[in-house]
Structure formats: structure tokens, C-alpha cells
Coordinates of C-alpha atoms in Angstrom, one line a residue:
M1 CA -13.7 25.8 21.0
D2 CA -12.9 25.8 17.1
L3 CA -15.8 23.6 16.5
V4 CA -18.8 21.2 17.6
L5 CA -20.0 18.4 15.4
R6 CA -23.3 18.2 16.4
D7 CA -26.0 15.1 16.7
A8 CA -22.7 12.9 15.9
L9 CA -22.9 8.9 15.8
V10 CA -19.8 8.3 17.5
V11 CA -17.7 4.9 15.9
D12 CA -14.8 5.7 18.1
G13 CA -12.7 2.8 16.5
T14 CA -12.4 0.3 19.7
G15 CA -15.0 -1.7 17.9
E16 CA -17.6 -0.9 21.0
P17 CA -21.1 -0.1 20.4
S18 CA -21.6 3.8 18.7
Y19 CA -23.0 6.5 20.3
R20 CA -24.9 9.8 19.7
A21 CA -22.7 12.9 21.1
D22 CA -21.5 16.3 20.3
V23 CA -17.5 16.3 19.7
A24 CA -15.6 19.9 20.7
L25 CA -12.5 20.3 18.5
D26 CA -9.9 22.7 19.6
G27 CA -6.5 23.3 18.4
G28 CA -6.2 20.3 16.3
R29 CA -7.2 18.4 19.0
I30 CA -10.6 16.7 20.7
A31 CA -11.5 18.5 23.2
E32 CA -14.5 17.4 24.9
I33 CA -17.0 15.0 23.7
R34 CA -20.4 14.8 25.5
P35 CA -22.6 11.5 25.0
E36 CA -26.2 12.5 24.7
G37 CA -28.1 12.6 27.5
S38 CA -25.1 13.5 29.8
P39 CA -26.2 16.4 32.8
G40 CA -24.4 20.0 32.1
P41 CA -24.4 22.0 28.6
R42 CA -23.4 21.0 25.4
P43 CA -20.2 22.6 24.1
T44 CA -20.5 25.7 22.0
A45 CA -17.8 26.9 19.5
A46 CA -16.8 29.3 17.0
R47 CA -18.2 27.2 14.5
T48 CA -20.9 24.1 14.6
V49 CA -21.7 21.7 12.2
D50 CA -24.5 19.3 12.5
A51 CA -23.8 15.9 12.1
D52 CA -26.9 14.2 12.7
G53 CA -27.5 11.0 10.6
L54 CA -23.8 11.0 10.0
A55 CA -21.0 8.8 11.6
L56 CA -18.0 10.4 13.1
A57 CA -14.8 8.2 13.2
P58 CA -11.0 8.7 13.1
G59 CA -9.3 9.0 10.1
F60 CA -9.0 5.8 8.3
I61 CA -4.9 4.8 8.4
D62 CA -4.0 3.6 4.7
M63 CA -1.4 0.6 5.5
H64 CA -0.4 -0.1 2.4
A65 CA 0.2 3.3 -0.3
H66 CA 2.1 4.1 -3.4
S67 CA 1.8 7.6 -3.4
D68 CA 5.3 8.4 -2.2
L69 CA 5.0 10.8 -5.4
A70 CA 1.8 11.7 -5.5
L71 CA 2.0 13.6 -2.8
L72 CA 4.9 15.8 -3.6
R73 CA 3.3 16.8 -7.1
D74 CA -0.4 16.9 -6.4
P75 CA -1.7 18.7 -3.4
D76 CA -5.6 17.8 -4.1
H77 CA -4.5 14.3 -4.0
S78 CA -8.4 13.7 -3.9
A79 CA -8.0 9.6 -4.4
K80 CA -7.2 9.3 -0.6
A81 CA -8.7 12.3 0.9
A82 CA -12.1 11.9 -0.5
Q83 CA -12.1 8.2 0.9
G84 CA -11.6 9.9 4.6
V85 CA -7.8 8.6 4.5
T86 CA -5.8 10.5 7.0
L87 CA -2.7 8.3 7.0
E88 CA -0.6 6.8 4.2
V89 CA 2.0 4.4 5.0
L90 CA 4.4 4.8 1.8
G91 CA 7.6 2.9 0.8
Q92 CA 5.9 -0.6 0.3
D93 CA 6.9 -3.3 -1.0
G94 CA 10.4 -3.3 -0.7
L95 CA 11.5 -0.5 -3.3
S96 CA 11.0 3.5 -2.6
Y97 CA 13.0 6.8 -3.4
A98 CA 15.3 6.6 0.2
P99 CA 17.7 6.0 1.1
V100 CA 19.5 6.2 -2.2
D101 CA 22.2 7.5 -3.6
D102 CA 22.5 9.0 -7.3
R103 CA 23.1 5.8 -9.1
T104 CA 20.3 3.8 -7.1
L105 CA 17.6 6.7 -7.6
A106 CA 18.7 6.9 -11.2
E107 CA 17.0 3.0 -11.4
V108 CA 14.8 2.8 -8.4
R109 CA 13.1 5.6 -10.6
R110 CA 13.4 3.3 -13.5
S111 CA 12.4 0.1 -11.6
I112 CA 8.6 2.0 -10.4
T113 CA 7.7 3.8 -13.0
G114 CA 5.0 1.9 -13.5
W115 CA 3.9 2.8 -9.6
N116 CA 4.3 6.1 -9.6
G117 CA 5.7 7.2 -12.7
D118 CA 9.7 8.4 -13.6
G119 CA 9.8 11.5 -11.3
S120 CA 10.9 13.4 -14.4
D121 CA 8.4 16.2 -12.6
I122 CA 10.2 16.1 -9.1
D123 CA 13.2 17.8 -7.7
F124 CA 14.8 14.9 -6.0
D125 CA 16.7 17.2 -3.6
W126 CA 16.6 14.1 -0.5
R127 CA 19.1 11.6 -0.7
T128 CA 18.0 10.0 3.5
V129 CA 15.0 8.8 4.6
G130 CA 15.0 12.0 7.1
G131 CA 15.6 14.1 4.1
Y132 CA 12.7 12.5 2.6
L133 CA 10.1 13.1 5.6
D134 CA 11.4 16.7 5.5
R135 CA 10.8 17.1 2.2
L136 CA 7.0 16.3 2.9
D137 CA 7.0 18.5 5.4
R138 CA 8.1 21.4 3.1
N139 CA 6.2 20.7 0.3
F140 CA 4.4 23.2 -1.4
G141 CA 5.9 25.9 -0.2
G142 CA 6.5 24.7 3.5
Q143 CA 2.3 24.1 3.9
G144 CA 2.6 20.6 3.9
I145 CA 0.9 17.6 2.3
A146 CA -2.7 16.7 1.7
V147 CA -3.1 13.8 3.5
N148 CA -0.4 12.7 6.8
A149 CA 1.9 9.8 5.8
A150 CA 4.6 7.5 7.3
Y151 CA 7.3 5.9 5.7
L152 CA 9.2 2.2 5.2
I153 CA 12.4 1.6 5.0
P154 CA 12.1 -0.5 1.3
Q155 CA 14.8 -3.8 1.9
G156 CA 15.2 -4.1 -2.0
T157 CA 15.9 -0.3 -2.3
V158 CA 18.8 -1.2 0.4
R159 CA 20.1 -3.8 -1.2
M160 CA 20.4 -2.0 -4.6
Y161 CA 22.4 0.7 -2.7
A162 CA 25.0 -1.7 -1.0
V163 CA 24.8 -4.6 -3.3
G164 CA 23.8 -4.0 -6.8
W165 CA 21.7 -6.0 -8.8
D166 CA 23.7 -9.7 -8.4
D167 CA 21.9 -12.7 -7.4
R168 CA 24.1 -13.7 -4.4
P169 CA 24.9 -13.3 -0.8
A170 CA 25.6 -10.4 0.2
T171 CA 29.3 -10.1 1.7
D172 CA 29.9 -8.9 5.1
A173 CA 30.8 -5.9 4.7
E174 CA 27.5 -5.2 2.3
L175 CA 25.7 -6.6 5.1
T176 CA 27.0 -4.0 8.0
R177 CA 25.9 -1.6 5.3
M178 CA 22.6 -2.7 5.0
R179 CA 22.7 -2.6 9.0
E180 CA 23.6 1.0 8.9
L181 CA 21.6 2.3 6.2
V182 CA 18.3 0.6 7.9
D183 CA 18.9 1.5 11.5
Q184 CA 19.5 5.3 10.1
G185 CA 16.4 5.4 8.7
M186 CA 14.3 4.5 11.7
R187 CA 16.5 6.9 13.4
E188 CA 15.2 9.4 11.0
G189 CA 11.8 8.7 11.6
A190 CA 11.0 5.7 9.5
V191 CA 8.4 3.2 11.3
G192 CA 9.7 0.0 10.0
M193 CA 10.8 -2.2 6.8
S194 CA 9.1 -3.1 3.7
S195 CA 10.3 -6.0 1.4
G196 CA 9.0 -7.4 -2.0
L197 CA 10.3 -10.6 -2.5
T198 CA 8.8 -11.1 -5.8
Y199 CA 10.8 -7.7 -6.7
T200 CA 14.1 -7.7 -7.7
P201 CA 16.7 -7.0 -6.3
G202 CA 14.8 -7.6 -2.7
M203 CA 14.1 -10.9 -3.6
Y204 CA 17.2 -11.6 -4.0
A205 CA 17.7 -11.7 -0.2
D206 CA 18.1 -14.5 1.5
D207 CA 16.5 -15.3 5.3
A208 CA 20.0 -14.8 6.7
E209 CA 20.3 -11.5 5.6
L210 CA 16.7 -10.3 6.2
T211 CA 16.8 -12.0 9.3
E212 CA 19.5 -9.7 10.7
L213 CA 18.1 -6.7 9.1
C214 CA 14.8 -7.3 11.0
R215 CA 16.2 -7.1 14.5
V216 CA 17.9 -4.0 13.7
V217 CA 14.4 -2.6 13.4
A218 CA 13.1 -4.6 16.3
R219 CA 15.7 -3.0 18.1
R220 CA 13.9 1.0 17.1
G221 CA 10.6 -0.5 17.4
G222 CA 9.7 -1.2 14.0
Y223 CA 7.8 -3.8 11.8
Y224 CA 8.7 -5.8 9.0
C225 CA 5.9 -5.4 6.3
P226 CA 7.3 -7.7 3.8
H227 CA 5.6 -8.9 0.1
H228 CA 6.9 -12.3 0.6
R229 CA 8.0 -14.6 -2.0
S230 CA 4.5 -16.2 -3.0
Y231 CA 0.6 -15.5 -3.3
G232 CA 0.1 -18.2 -5.7
A233 CA 2.0 -21.3 -5.8
G234 CA 3.8 -22.1 -1.7
A235 CA 2.1 -19.2 -0.8
L236 CA 1.4 -21.0 3.0
E237 CA 5.0 -21.6 2.7
A238 CA 6.1 -18.3 2.1
Y239 CA 3.7 -16.9 4.9
E240 CA 5.4 -19.4 7.2
E241 CA 8.3 -18.4 6.2
M242 CA 7.7 -14.5 7.3
V243 CA 6.5 -15.7 10.7
R244 CA 10.0 -18.1 11.5
L245 CA 12.1 -15.3 10.4
T246 CA 10.6 -12.5 12.4
H247 CA 10.6 -14.5 15.3
T248 CA 13.9 -15.3 14.7
A249 CA 14.7 -11.7 14.9
G250 CA 12.2 -10.6 17.4
C251 CA 10.2 -8.2 15.5
A252 CA 6.2 -7.5 14.9
L253 CA 5.6 -8.3 11.6
H254 CA 2.6 -7.2 9.7
L255 CA 1.8 -9.2 6.0
A256 CA 1.3 -7.1 3.3
H257 CA -1.7 -7.0 1.3
A258 CA -2.4 -11.0 3.1
T259 CA -4.4 -12.8 0.5
M260 CA -4.4 -16.3 -1.4
N261 CA -4.3 -16.0 -5.3
F262 CA -4.4 -18.7 -8.1
G263 CA -6.7 -21.6 -9.1
V264 CA -4.3 -23.4 -6.4
N265 CA -5.2 -21.8 -3.1
K266 CA -9.3 -21.2 -3.8
G267 CA -10.8 -22.1 -0.9
K268 CA -7.2 -21.7 1.3
A269 CA -7.5 -18.7 3.5
P270 CA -8.9 -21.2 6.5
D271 CA -5.4 -22.4 6.1
L272 CA -3.5 -19.2 6.6
V273 CA -5.9 -18.1 9.4
A274 CA -4.9 -21.1 11.2
L275 CA -1.1 -20.4 10.8
L276 CA -2.0 -16.6 12.1
D277 CA -3.8 -18.0 15.0
G278 CA -1.3 -20.7 16.2
A279 CA 1.8 -18.0 15.4
L280 CA -0.3 -15.2 17.4
A281 CA -1.2 -17.9 20.5
A282 CA 2.9 -18.8 20.5
G283 CA 3.4 -15.2 21.1
S284 CA 4.1 -13.6 17.6
D285 CA 3.5 -10.6 17.2
I286 CA 1.8 -10.4 13.6
S287 CA -1.5 -8.3 12.1
L288 CA -2.0 -8.2 7.9
D289 CA -3.4 -5.8 5.4
T290 CA -6.2 -6.9 2.3
Y291 CA -8.2 -4.5 -0.3
P292 CA -11.5 -5.5 -0.5
Y293 CA -10.9 -6.9 -4.3
T294 CA -10.4 -9.9 -5.8
P295 CA -8.0 -8.4 -8.4
G296 CA -4.3 -7.4 -7.8
C297 CA -2.1 -4.6 -9.2
T298 CA 0.9 -4.3 -10.6
T299 CA 3.8 -4.1 -13.6
L300 CA 4.0 -6.2 -16.4
V301 CA 7.5 -6.5 -16.0
A302 CA 7.4 -8.1 -12.3
M303 CA 6.0 -11.1 -13.6
L304 CA 9.3 -12.3 -14.9
P305 CA 11.7 -14.8 -13.8
S306 CA 14.1 -13.4 -11.6
W307 CA 17.0 -14.2 -13.1
A308 CA 15.6 -12.2 -16.0
S309 CA 16.3 -8.6 -13.8
E310 CA 19.5 -9.5 -12.5
G311 CA 21.6 -6.3 -13.3
G312 CA 18.5 -4.0 -13.4
P313 CA 16.3 -2.7 -15.9
E314 CA 18.7 -1.8 -19.3
S315 CA 19.9 -6.1 -18.8
V316 CA 16.2 -6.9 -18.8
L317 CA 15.4 -5.4 -21.8
T318 CA 18.3 -6.5 -23.8
R319 CA 17.3 -10.1 -22.2
L320 CA 14.2 -9.1 -23.9
E321 CA 15.6 -8.0 -27.2
H322 CA 17.4 -11.0 -27.6
P323 CA 15.6 -14.0 -29.2
A324 CA 17.3 -17.0 -27.5
S325 CA 17.0 -14.9 -23.6
A326 CA 13.1 -14.5 -25.2
E327 CA 12.3 -17.8 -25.6
K328 CA 13.7 -18.9 -22.4
I329 CA 11.6 -15.9 -20.6
R330 CA 8.5 -17.3 -22.3
H331 CA 9.2 -20.8 -21.4
H332 CA 9.6 -19.9 -18.0
L333 CA 6.4 -17.7 -17.4
E334 CA 3.7 -20.1 -19.8
V335 CA 5.4 -23.8 -18.8
L336 CA 6.9 -23.7 -15.9
G337 CA 5.7 -20.6 -13.4
S338 CA 8.2 -17.9 -13.3
D339 CA 8.5 -16.4 -9.6
G340 CA 7.1 -13.2 -10.5
C341 CA 4.5 -15.4 -11.1
H342 CA 4.3 -16.6 -8.2
G343 CA 5.3 -19.9 -9.5
V344 CA 2.3 -20.4 -11.4
P345 CA 2.3 -20.5 -15.4
I346 CA 0.9 -17.3 -16.7
E347 CA -2.6 -16.6 -17.8
W348 CA -2.5 -14.0 -20.3
D349 CA -6.2 -14.0 -19.9
T350 CA -6.0 -12.8 -16.3
I351 CA -3.4 -10.0 -17.3
E352 CA -4.9 -6.7 -17.8
I353 CA -3.3 -4.0 -19.3
S354 CA -4.3 -0.8 -16.7
G355 CA -1.6 2.0 -17.8
V356 CA 1.3 2.6 -20.3
S357 CA 4.0 5.0 -20.2
A358 CA 4.6 5.5 -24.1
P359 CA 1.1 7.3 -25.7
H360 CA 1.5 5.4 -28.6
L361 CA 0.4 1.8 -26.8
G362 CA -2.7 3.6 -25.6
E363 CA -4.7 0.8 -27.3
Y364 CA -3.5 -1.9 -25.0
V365 CA -4.8 -0.3 -21.6
G366 CA -8.1 -1.6 -20.6
R367 CA -7.7 -5.3 -22.8
T368 CA -6.5 -8.5 -21.6
V369 CA -3.1 -9.5 -23.3
A370 CA -4.6 -12.5 -24.7
E371 CA -7.6 -10.0 -26.0
S372 CA -5.3 -7.3 -27.5
A373 CA -2.7 -10.8 -29.0
R374 CA -6.0 -11.9 -30.7
V375 CA -6.9 -8.6 -32.2
R376 CA -3.4 -8.3 -34.3
G377 CA -3.8 -12.4 -34.8
E378 CA 0.1 -13.1 -32.7
E379 CA 1.0 -14.9 -29.7
P380 CA -0.1 -13.4 -26.2
W381 CA 3.6 -13.4 -25.5
V382 CA 4.9 -11.4 -28.3
T383 CA 2.0 -8.8 -27.6
A384 CA 3.6 -9.1 -24.0
R385 CA 7.0 -8.5 -25.2
R386 CA 6.4 -5.7 -27.3
L387 CA 5.0 -3.9 -24.4
L388 CA 7.4 -4.5 -22.4
T389 CA 10.4 -3.5 -24.4
E390 CA 8.8 -1.0 -26.4
D391 CA 7.3 1.2 -23.1
R392 CA 10.2 0.7 -21.6
L393 CA 9.4 -1.6 -18.6
G394 CA 6.9 0.5 -17.9
T395 CA 3.7 -1.0 -18.0
T396 CA 0.9 -1.5 -15.4
I397 CA -1.3 -4.2 -14.8
L398 CA -4.2 -5.8 -13.2
Q399 CA -4.1 -9.4 -12.4
H400 CA -7.5 -11.6 -12.1
V401 CA -6.4 -14.2 -9.9
G402 CA -8.3 -13.7 -6.8
H403 CA -11.0 -15.5 -5.3
E404 CA -14.1 -13.8 -3.3
E405 CA -14.4 -16.3 -0.4
N406 CA -10.6 -15.8 0.6
V407 CA -11.1 -12.4 0.8
Q408 CA -14.4 -12.2 3.0
Q409 CA -12.6 -14.5 5.6
I410 CA -9.2 -13.0 6.2
M411 CA -11.2 -9.5 5.8
R412 CA -12.7 -10.7 9.3
H413 CA -9.3 -11.8 11.4
P414 CA -9.0 -9.6 14.4
V415 CA -5.3 -8.5 13.3
H416 CA -6.7 -7.2 9.8
T417 CA -6.0 -3.6 8.7
G418 CA -7.0 -1.9 5.6
G419 CA -4.5 -0.9 2.7
S420 CA -5.2 -0.3 -0.9
D421 CA -2.0 -1.1 -2.2
G422 CA -3.2 1.5 -4.2
I423 CA -1.1 2.9 -8.1
L424 CA -2.6 6.3 -9.0
Q425 CA -0.5 6.1 -12.2
G426 CA -1.8 4.4 -15.5
D427 CA -5.2 5.4 -17.6
K428 CA -6.8 2.4 -16.1
P429 CA -5.3 2.0 -12.6
H430 CA -6.8 -0.4 -10.1
P431 CA -10.2 1.3 -8.5
R432 CA -9.1 0.1 -5.2
A433 CA -6.9 3.7 -5.5
Y434 CA -9.8 5.4 -5.2
G435 CA -12.1 3.4 -3.5
T436 CA -10.6 1.0 -0.4
F437 CA -12.2 2.5 2.0
P438 CA -15.9 3.1 1.7
Q439 CA -15.6 -0.5 -0.2
Y440 CA -15.1 -1.7 2.9
L441 CA -18.2 0.3 4.7
G442 CA -20.5 -0.1 2.0
R443 CA -20.0 -3.0 0.3
Y444 CA -18.8 -5.5 3.1
A445 CA -19.9 -3.4 6.6
R446 CA -23.3 -2.5 5.3
E447 CA -24.1 -4.5 2.4
L448 CA -23.2 -8.0 2.9
G449 CA -22.8 -7.5 6.9
I450 CA -19.1 -9.4 6.7
L451 CA -18.2 -7.4 9.3
T452 CA -20.2 -4.5 11.4
L453 CA -19.9 -1.1 10.9
E454 CA -18.3 -0.6 14.6
E455 CA -16.1 -3.6 13.4
C456 CA -14.8 -2.3 10.3
V457 CA -13.8 0.9 11.5
A458 CA -12.0 -0.7 14.0
H459 CA -9.8 -2.5 11.5
L460 CA -9.6 1.2 9.3
T461 CA -8.3 3.0 12.5
S462 CA -7.1 2.1 15.9
R463 CA -6.0 -1.0 15.0
P464 CA -3.5 0.4 11.7
A465 CA -2.5 2.8 14.8
A466 CA -2.0 0.2 17.2
R467 CA 0.9 -1.1 14.7
L468 CA 2.4 2.1 13.8
R469 CA 2.8 2.9 16.8
L470 CA 0.7 6.4 17.4
A471 CA -0.3 7.7 21.2
D472 CA -2.4 9.9 19.9
R473 CA -4.4 8.3 16.8
G474 CA -6.3 6.2 15.6
L475 CA -9.8 6.6 18.9
V476 CA -12.2 9.4 18.9
R477 CA -11.0 10.5 22.6
E478 CA -10.5 13.1 24.4
G479 CA -7.1 14.9 23.6
Y480 CA -5.7 12.7 20.3
R481 CA -5.7 14.2 17.1
A482 CA -8.5 15.6 15.2
D483 CA -7.8 13.3 12.2
L484 CA -12.0 12.5 11.7
V485 CA -14.4 11.6 9.2
L486 CA -18.2 11.8 8.8
F487 CA -19.9 9.5 6.8
D488 CA -23.6 8.9 6.2
P489 CA -23.2 4.7 7.0
E490 CA -26.3 4.1 5.0
T491 CA -25.1 5.5 1.8
V492 CA -21.3 5.7 2.0
A493 CA -19.9 3.9 -0.8
A494 CA -17.1 3.4 -3.3
G495 CA -17.5 5.2 -6.5
S496 CA -14.9 4.2 -8.6
T497 CA -15.3 1.0 -10.4
F498 CA -13.2 -1.1 -12.9
E499 CA -14.3 1.0 -15.6
E500 CA -14.7 4.5 -14.8
P501 CA -11.9 4.2 -11.6
R502 CA -10.8 7.5 -10.6
T503 CA -14.4 8.3 -9.5
L504 CA -14.7 9.6 -6.2
P505 CA -17.2 8.0 -3.4
V506 CA -20.7 8.6 -2.2
G507 CA -21.6 9.9 1.5
I508 CA -18.2 11.0 2.5
P509 CA -19.3 15.1 3.2
H510 CA -16.8 15.8 5.5
V511 CA -12.6 14.8 6.2
L512 CA -10.9 16.6 9.2
I513 CA -6.8 16.5 10.0
D514 CA -6.2 18.3 13.0
G515 CA -9.5 19.7 13.2
R516 CA -9.2 21.3 9.4
F517 CA -11.5 20.1 6.8
V518 CA -10.0 18.7 4.1
I519 CA -12.9 17.6 2.5
E520 CA -16.0 19.8 3.3
D521 CA -19.5 19.0 1.9
G522 CA -18.2 16.6 -0.3
K523 CA -15.5 19.0 -1.4
R524 CA -12.4 19.3 -1.3
T525 CA -10.7 22.3 0.0
S526 CA -7.4 24.1 -0.3
V527 CA -5.6 22.9 3.0
L528 CA -3.2 21.3 3.3
A529 CA -2.6 19.7 6.9
G530 CA -0.9 16.9 5.7
K531 CA 2.6 15.8 7.5
A532 CA 5.5 13.6 7.9
V533 CA 4.2 11.4 10.8
R534 CA 7.6 9.8 12.3
G535 CA 7.7 6.4 13.6
A536 CA 8.9 6.2 18.3
A537 CA 12.9 5.7 17.1
A538 CA 12.6 9.3 16.0
T539 CA 12.3 10.6 19.5
V540 CA 14.9 8.6 21.4

């Protein structure tokens, strides 16, 4: 054997009680599991690690990640590796970098600068989903990437490619082209399709259009992962829309960062749970992910009403610079409640600036828009408008609109999985990017008892693996890939805070991918064991 993990507390991902065992690894897979007290000799290997006092779990799967460019530029990627994440699902919220043509690539880079940077340090030598996945595999001189990655076809990018930025129904020819792009992406290895239905231009798609694309995804064995049309006013109706739409299409549904936010939804998690339970009982295939924090994170431009973004980023800036259209935007934000702000009038004291692209705007980071406005003696909209224009739409925000009781109730649901929604850009990113998985284990399992340790690990491992249709990941089981995490259940905790968001977690000394240490004795090694994980349709 290559390696034996001796006397580990095996938390195998099934949710069943943990047990002590020696676990032997060979050739990148779990070769033998010998529970304590079993007859016969204990396994031996070229190397033995004393795991006494440590829990051994499958590698954690981040079902909602924004590392699309970070994996290409950063061989270390400790933000995720140090948490025990061994697989990330990219292409989220309907906006990413494949499939594209030259025009679409330029537009999407501009649109999500706040999520991933402008990409000026990246050689965009791909245009297809398959090309992007191949690039992950051959990155850093062919070594690969820090952790494994799967990909969702971004519906907003597909619409940008086939239709553009017009707020109108797609023509028959355009819908045919979108179906072709989605089908090609699934055949090239995507695991499903995402949407960002509060982001332009994806939000311009009606239900009929989305249903047709979901039918393509379903035929190829994938799932639909929508950031749906509202997490605020009308949130429950937005969830119902996605359940109904995917039922019609015969497509599996995975609800992205599922929560009930803003004052209008305080205490309303039971309504969402009842909706999910009813749909599941009726035969729908549904799962969801959440992050274990109350604030959200997105870009400042995402708050604007959708009509302000018609035509693309340059059109947004033109409208912001023109006094009459800027005043109309303000009225929608502050009085009517824009669709970008989930139908709720914006509260500037909940909007904290977490990152800027232009260095001269750094003074705004860490303050709410309302705070900066008070310092400057001006109205909040004046401050926000200045940030949007001078930062060329690259500003990221934390939005403090969540409710702890909703977070806790939703994470208990049997179809729940973990997703960081971690944006790694900005001077002060959301701590979930560096802390989601130890936060689940430390705060919500050990300290609060919302989940047992075994339940919590199952939520972070086997359940997402089942949604991704991965036959040999997500469990500590003989023959499975040796993507594993060793952590101390008594001390594991997120180190990241809102004040120091890039602090690494504690209590996770070892992380392995394919049996190779990517974290050893609490430190990042030079190993690049990650590869693109292609969906089931790619093998057909």
C-alpha cells in the first residue's frame, strides 16, 4: 500500500454512526478499510499517518463556487484546499467563460469583473466548454489545478452569445442555437446548467425558453441550478416557478444558495420547507445548497433594475452618467424596489462595499454605502452612483439581509448540501469563501448541534456527489477515490471573519486528492492533483 491512515474516526459520508478503523490507500484509491477489532493483520504501507483523535471524511464538495479563473491563476488555492474542499462546481449563476465567441467573451469578462477580476492575467485560449475543461487539465504546465472542478453551462452567457443583451423573447432560430450550445456543452462534459435570474441578460429569458433548455439538460443526464428570480419579495413564488418549470421539463433541480432573505421573509423558512416537501413527495428530483452565514455577496451593479442593463455594460454606464436615467434608476432602487434587489427597496445601510477594481476607491471598502455617504455629506445614491461609474461596474458588496433562524432551518433539510458561493476577489471578501466548510463542522455541528457530525459530513460529501452522479466519490468506501479530509472534530473551526476574511481554518491538518497530500500537517504542499470532472454525458 502507498499509505495507511491509522486509528482514524471514520465519518464515511452515509450519515451512519462513525467508527474507528485503519484506512489504506493505494494507487489513488481506498484499498482497504479495517474497522477496529476486525480479525486478521492490520494493513501496512510505505507510509503510515497516526490519525488517532482525527475524523476521516470524504473530501468536501463545494456545490456553488466562483473559482472559474482563480483555479487557473493560483496554484496554491488554499482558500478552498485548506477547508478540505476537493471538488468545486463552477459556472454558477448563469455567467461564466464558456461557451463564448470573441464578442461574448469580452462582454462576460466585463460583466463579472467583480466576481473573478477582469481576466487580464489569463490566456483565454478556449471558446467551448470542452476547451475550458481541457484547459483546467493542462494548466500549470500540464500538472492540473489545486482541487477538482466540475462545470455548469451558464445560461446567461448562452443567451448573451445567441441573443445578445435585448430584453425580449428569443426567436425560433435563437432558441435553436441556444439548445445546440447547451447540448454541445453537456456532451463536452458539463454536469448541468446554471441561471442567474436576477442578473442580465439571463433574467430576460421567460419560462418557456428556460424549459426548452432544461429539456436538453435532462436528456443528457444533468441538472438545472438556478439563482432564481427573487430571494426577497416574491421569494416563495420564485421557488415555486423553478419547481414547476423543471417538473414540466423532466429535469432535476438544484436550488442555488437557497435562503429566504430581507425583512419580508423573516421566519418564513417553514414555507420553503413545505414547498420542497410537497414537490419531493410528488416525485420531483430536488436538492439545494446553502452557505452558513446570514449576509449575501454579489456586485453593486446587480442591484440595479434589469432595464438599466439592457444593451450590456457600456449601456449601463451611459444610463448612470445621464441625469434623467440615473434618477429613474434611483427611484426604482429606493422607492419601487428593483428586480435586481429582489423587489425590495434598497436599504443602503445593509450594503457593505467588499471590493473595488479601481485602487483610488479603496477608502470605501469595509463601509456601508450609507456610512460613506454620511462621511461625505451626501445622499447614499450619490455615493453608489460614483462607485458604479468610477469603478466601471467592478464593485463587490456584502448585503446584510439574512436571518439566522432561516439559515438553520433550511440546512436541516434532507436534500441540503453545502456551497460557499465564495467570491475570492476584493479587499474584504465574504468570509464564506475561506470558511464555509469548517463553519458547518465547528459552529453548526459541534457548537449548536443543528446537525450531528455524521449528518453534517453527509450533507457536504455524499449528497452533492449523488447530485453530480459521481459513482466513486463522496464516501469513505473501498474502491472509491482517495479524496479525503482528516480533521479534529473538537477544534475544527473557520478562521475567517468579516474583519479578517482571508484567515485559514484551524483543525484540518490533512487533505488528500487521489491519495496525494494537498494539505499536510496544516500546510499547503506543492501538489496539483485536481482535474476537470466531466459529467455523465461526456462518456456517452
